[in-house]
Tab-separated table of C-alpha atoms in Angstrom:
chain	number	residue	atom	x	y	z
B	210	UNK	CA	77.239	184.229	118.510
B	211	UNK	CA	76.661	181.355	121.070
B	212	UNK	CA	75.640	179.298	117.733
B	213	UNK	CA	78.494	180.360	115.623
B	214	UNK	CA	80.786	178.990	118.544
B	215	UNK	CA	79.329	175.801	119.161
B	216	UNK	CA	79.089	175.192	115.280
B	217	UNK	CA	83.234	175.700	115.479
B	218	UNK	CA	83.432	173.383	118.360
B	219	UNK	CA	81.456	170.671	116.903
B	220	UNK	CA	83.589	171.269	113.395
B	221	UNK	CA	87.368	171.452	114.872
B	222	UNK	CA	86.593	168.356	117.224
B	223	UNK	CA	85.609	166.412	114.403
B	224	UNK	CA	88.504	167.124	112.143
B	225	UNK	CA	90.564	166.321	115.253
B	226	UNK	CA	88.907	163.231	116.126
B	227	UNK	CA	89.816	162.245	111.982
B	228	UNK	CA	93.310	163.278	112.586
B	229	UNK	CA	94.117	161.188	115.943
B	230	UNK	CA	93.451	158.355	114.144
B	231	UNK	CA	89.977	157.559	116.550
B	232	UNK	CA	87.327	155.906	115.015
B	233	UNK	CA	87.030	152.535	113.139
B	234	UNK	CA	90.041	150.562	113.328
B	235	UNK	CA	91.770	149.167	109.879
B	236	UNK	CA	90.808	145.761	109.614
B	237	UNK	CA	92.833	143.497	106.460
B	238	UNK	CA	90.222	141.306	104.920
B	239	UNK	CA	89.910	137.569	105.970
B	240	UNK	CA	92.325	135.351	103.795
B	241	UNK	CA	90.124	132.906	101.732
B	242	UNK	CA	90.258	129.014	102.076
B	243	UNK	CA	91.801	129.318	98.221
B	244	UNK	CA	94.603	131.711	99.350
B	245	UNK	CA	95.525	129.451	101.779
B	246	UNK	CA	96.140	126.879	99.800
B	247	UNK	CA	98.069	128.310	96.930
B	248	UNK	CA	99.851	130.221	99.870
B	249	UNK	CA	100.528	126.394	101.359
B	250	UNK	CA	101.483	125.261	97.442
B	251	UNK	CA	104.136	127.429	97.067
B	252	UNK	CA	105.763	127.508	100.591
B	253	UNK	CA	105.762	124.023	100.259
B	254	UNK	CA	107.767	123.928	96.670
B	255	UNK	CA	109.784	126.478	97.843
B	256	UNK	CA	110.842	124.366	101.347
B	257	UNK	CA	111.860	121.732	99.029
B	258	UNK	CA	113.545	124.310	97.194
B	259	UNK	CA	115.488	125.478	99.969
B	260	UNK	CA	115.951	122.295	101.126
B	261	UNK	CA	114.406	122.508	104.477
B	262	UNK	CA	113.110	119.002	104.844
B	263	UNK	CA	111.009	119.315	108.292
B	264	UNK	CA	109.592	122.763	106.982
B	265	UNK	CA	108.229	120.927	103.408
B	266	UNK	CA	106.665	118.037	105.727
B	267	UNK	CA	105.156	120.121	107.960
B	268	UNK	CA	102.754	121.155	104.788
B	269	UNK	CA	101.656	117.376	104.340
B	270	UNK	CA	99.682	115.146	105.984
B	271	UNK	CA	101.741	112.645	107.595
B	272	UNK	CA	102.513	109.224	106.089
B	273	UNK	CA	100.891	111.017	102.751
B	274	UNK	CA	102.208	110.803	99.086
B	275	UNK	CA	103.703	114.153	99.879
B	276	UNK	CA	105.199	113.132	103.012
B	277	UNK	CA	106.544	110.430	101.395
B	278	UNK	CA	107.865	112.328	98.089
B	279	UNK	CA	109.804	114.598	100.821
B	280	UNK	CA	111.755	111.737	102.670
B	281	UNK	CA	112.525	110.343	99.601
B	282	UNK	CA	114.164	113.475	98.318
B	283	UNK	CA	115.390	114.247	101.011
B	284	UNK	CA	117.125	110.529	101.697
B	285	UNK	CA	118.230	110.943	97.453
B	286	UNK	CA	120.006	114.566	98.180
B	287	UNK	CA	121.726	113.058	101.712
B	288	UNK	CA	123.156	109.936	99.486
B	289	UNK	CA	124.875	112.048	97.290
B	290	UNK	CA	125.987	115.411	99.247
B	291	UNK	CA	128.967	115.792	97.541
B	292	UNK	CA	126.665	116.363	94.451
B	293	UNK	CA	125.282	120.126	93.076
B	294	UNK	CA	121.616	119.750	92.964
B	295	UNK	CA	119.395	122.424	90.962
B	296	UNK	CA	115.519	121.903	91.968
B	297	UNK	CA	112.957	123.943	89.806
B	298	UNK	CA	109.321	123.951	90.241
B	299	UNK	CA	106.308	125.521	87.719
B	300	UNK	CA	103.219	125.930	89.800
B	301	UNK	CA	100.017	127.004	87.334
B	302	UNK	CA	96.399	126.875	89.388
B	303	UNK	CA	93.622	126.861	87.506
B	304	UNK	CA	91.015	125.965	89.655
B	305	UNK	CA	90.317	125.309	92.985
B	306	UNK	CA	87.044	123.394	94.272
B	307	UNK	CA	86.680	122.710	98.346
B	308	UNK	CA	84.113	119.912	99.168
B	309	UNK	CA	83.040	118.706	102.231
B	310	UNK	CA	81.511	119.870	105.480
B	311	UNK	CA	82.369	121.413	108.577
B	312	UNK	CA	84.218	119.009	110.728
B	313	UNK	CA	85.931	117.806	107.000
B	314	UNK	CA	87.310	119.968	104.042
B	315	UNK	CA	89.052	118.515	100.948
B	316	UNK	CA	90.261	121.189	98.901
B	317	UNK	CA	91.499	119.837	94.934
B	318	UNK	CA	93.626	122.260	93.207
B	319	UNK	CA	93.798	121.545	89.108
B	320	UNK	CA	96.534	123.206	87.464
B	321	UNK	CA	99.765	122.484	86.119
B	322	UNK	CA	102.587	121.299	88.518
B	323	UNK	CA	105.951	120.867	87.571
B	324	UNK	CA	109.100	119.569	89.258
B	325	UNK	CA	112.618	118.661	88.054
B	326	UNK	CA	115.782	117.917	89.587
B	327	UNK	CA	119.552	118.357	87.688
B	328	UNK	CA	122.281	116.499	89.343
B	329	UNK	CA	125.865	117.991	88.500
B	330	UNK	CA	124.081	119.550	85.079
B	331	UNK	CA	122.471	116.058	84.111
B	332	UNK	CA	118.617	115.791	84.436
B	333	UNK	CA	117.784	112.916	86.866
B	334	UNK	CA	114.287	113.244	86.070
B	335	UNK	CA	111.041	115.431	87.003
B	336	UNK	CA	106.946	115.261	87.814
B	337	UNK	CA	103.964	116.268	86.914
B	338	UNK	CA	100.968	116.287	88.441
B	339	UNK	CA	97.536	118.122	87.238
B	340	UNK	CA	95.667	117.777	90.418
B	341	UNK	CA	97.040	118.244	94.546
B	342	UNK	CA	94.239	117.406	96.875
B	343	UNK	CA	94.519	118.689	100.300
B	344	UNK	CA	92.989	118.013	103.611
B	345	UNK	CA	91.764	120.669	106.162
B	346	UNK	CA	92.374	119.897	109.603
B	347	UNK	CA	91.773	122.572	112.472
B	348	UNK	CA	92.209	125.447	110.612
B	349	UNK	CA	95.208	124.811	108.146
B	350	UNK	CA	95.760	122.975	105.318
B	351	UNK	CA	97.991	120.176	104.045
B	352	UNK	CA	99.290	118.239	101.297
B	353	UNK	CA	97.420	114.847	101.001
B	354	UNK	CA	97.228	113.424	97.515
B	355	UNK	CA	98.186	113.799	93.658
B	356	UNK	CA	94.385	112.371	92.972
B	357	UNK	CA	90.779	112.705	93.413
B	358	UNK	CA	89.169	111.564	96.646
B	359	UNK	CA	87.068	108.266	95.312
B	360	UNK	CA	83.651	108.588	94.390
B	361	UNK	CA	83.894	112.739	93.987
B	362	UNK	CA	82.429	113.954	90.835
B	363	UNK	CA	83.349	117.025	89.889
């Protein structure tokens, strides 16, 4: 009798234990270094998109290409704010390769990239770029370059 009763014990305290929600805690797995950067890719098409200029810089590296592309866009689009603007964007990753050590990451996504810009229903042009290097600093990434970093073979 004593066993039957301790047997009961042990069995309703565990199903209790499972239903208060004790025991290992959920844990999300760690985003990847590649995640990251698409994530970064697309925020910071879709900042230009949305035409929040600080937000699209703050995913470049200053006084980068990128940097650069942004103030000029966003100098272009301030001349002319009487104008309607339609930005679109294709983003198509096909690889990504991240080289370098510790204290320095490069991360070169290859893909497709696509931007174009229609002013009052008249194209005023577009780019397109097939590789977007990025630089890891801390523990984010940024926009740095539309080319390989010299001397990398791939």
């Amino acid at each position: 009798m004593e066993r039957k009763c301790f047997l009961l014990v042990v069995v309703l305290a565990m199903f209790l234990v499972g239903c208060s929600g004790i025991g290992l805690p959920d844990t999300e797995a760690p985003i990847t270094d590649e995640e990251k950067i698409e994530n970064i890719i697309n925020d910071f098409f879709q900042a230009l998109n949305e035409r929040n200029w600080d937000k699209a810089k703050s995913y470049c590296v200053i006084d980068s290409i990128w940097y650069d592309f942004v103030s000029d866009f966003e100098r272009f689009v301030n001349e002319n704010i009487n104008d309607t603007y339609i930005l679109e964007y294709s983003l198509s990753i096909s690889r990504i390769y991240i080289t370098g050590c510790t204290c320095k990451k490069i991360g070169i996504v290859f893909g497709e990239f696509f931007i174009s810009l229609t002013k009052n229903g008249e194209l005023q042009g577009f780019e397109e770029w097939g590789i977007i290097t990025l630089d890891k600093s801390d523990n984010d990434w940024q926009l740095f370059s539309d080319e390989l970093p010299t001397g990398l073979v791939i």
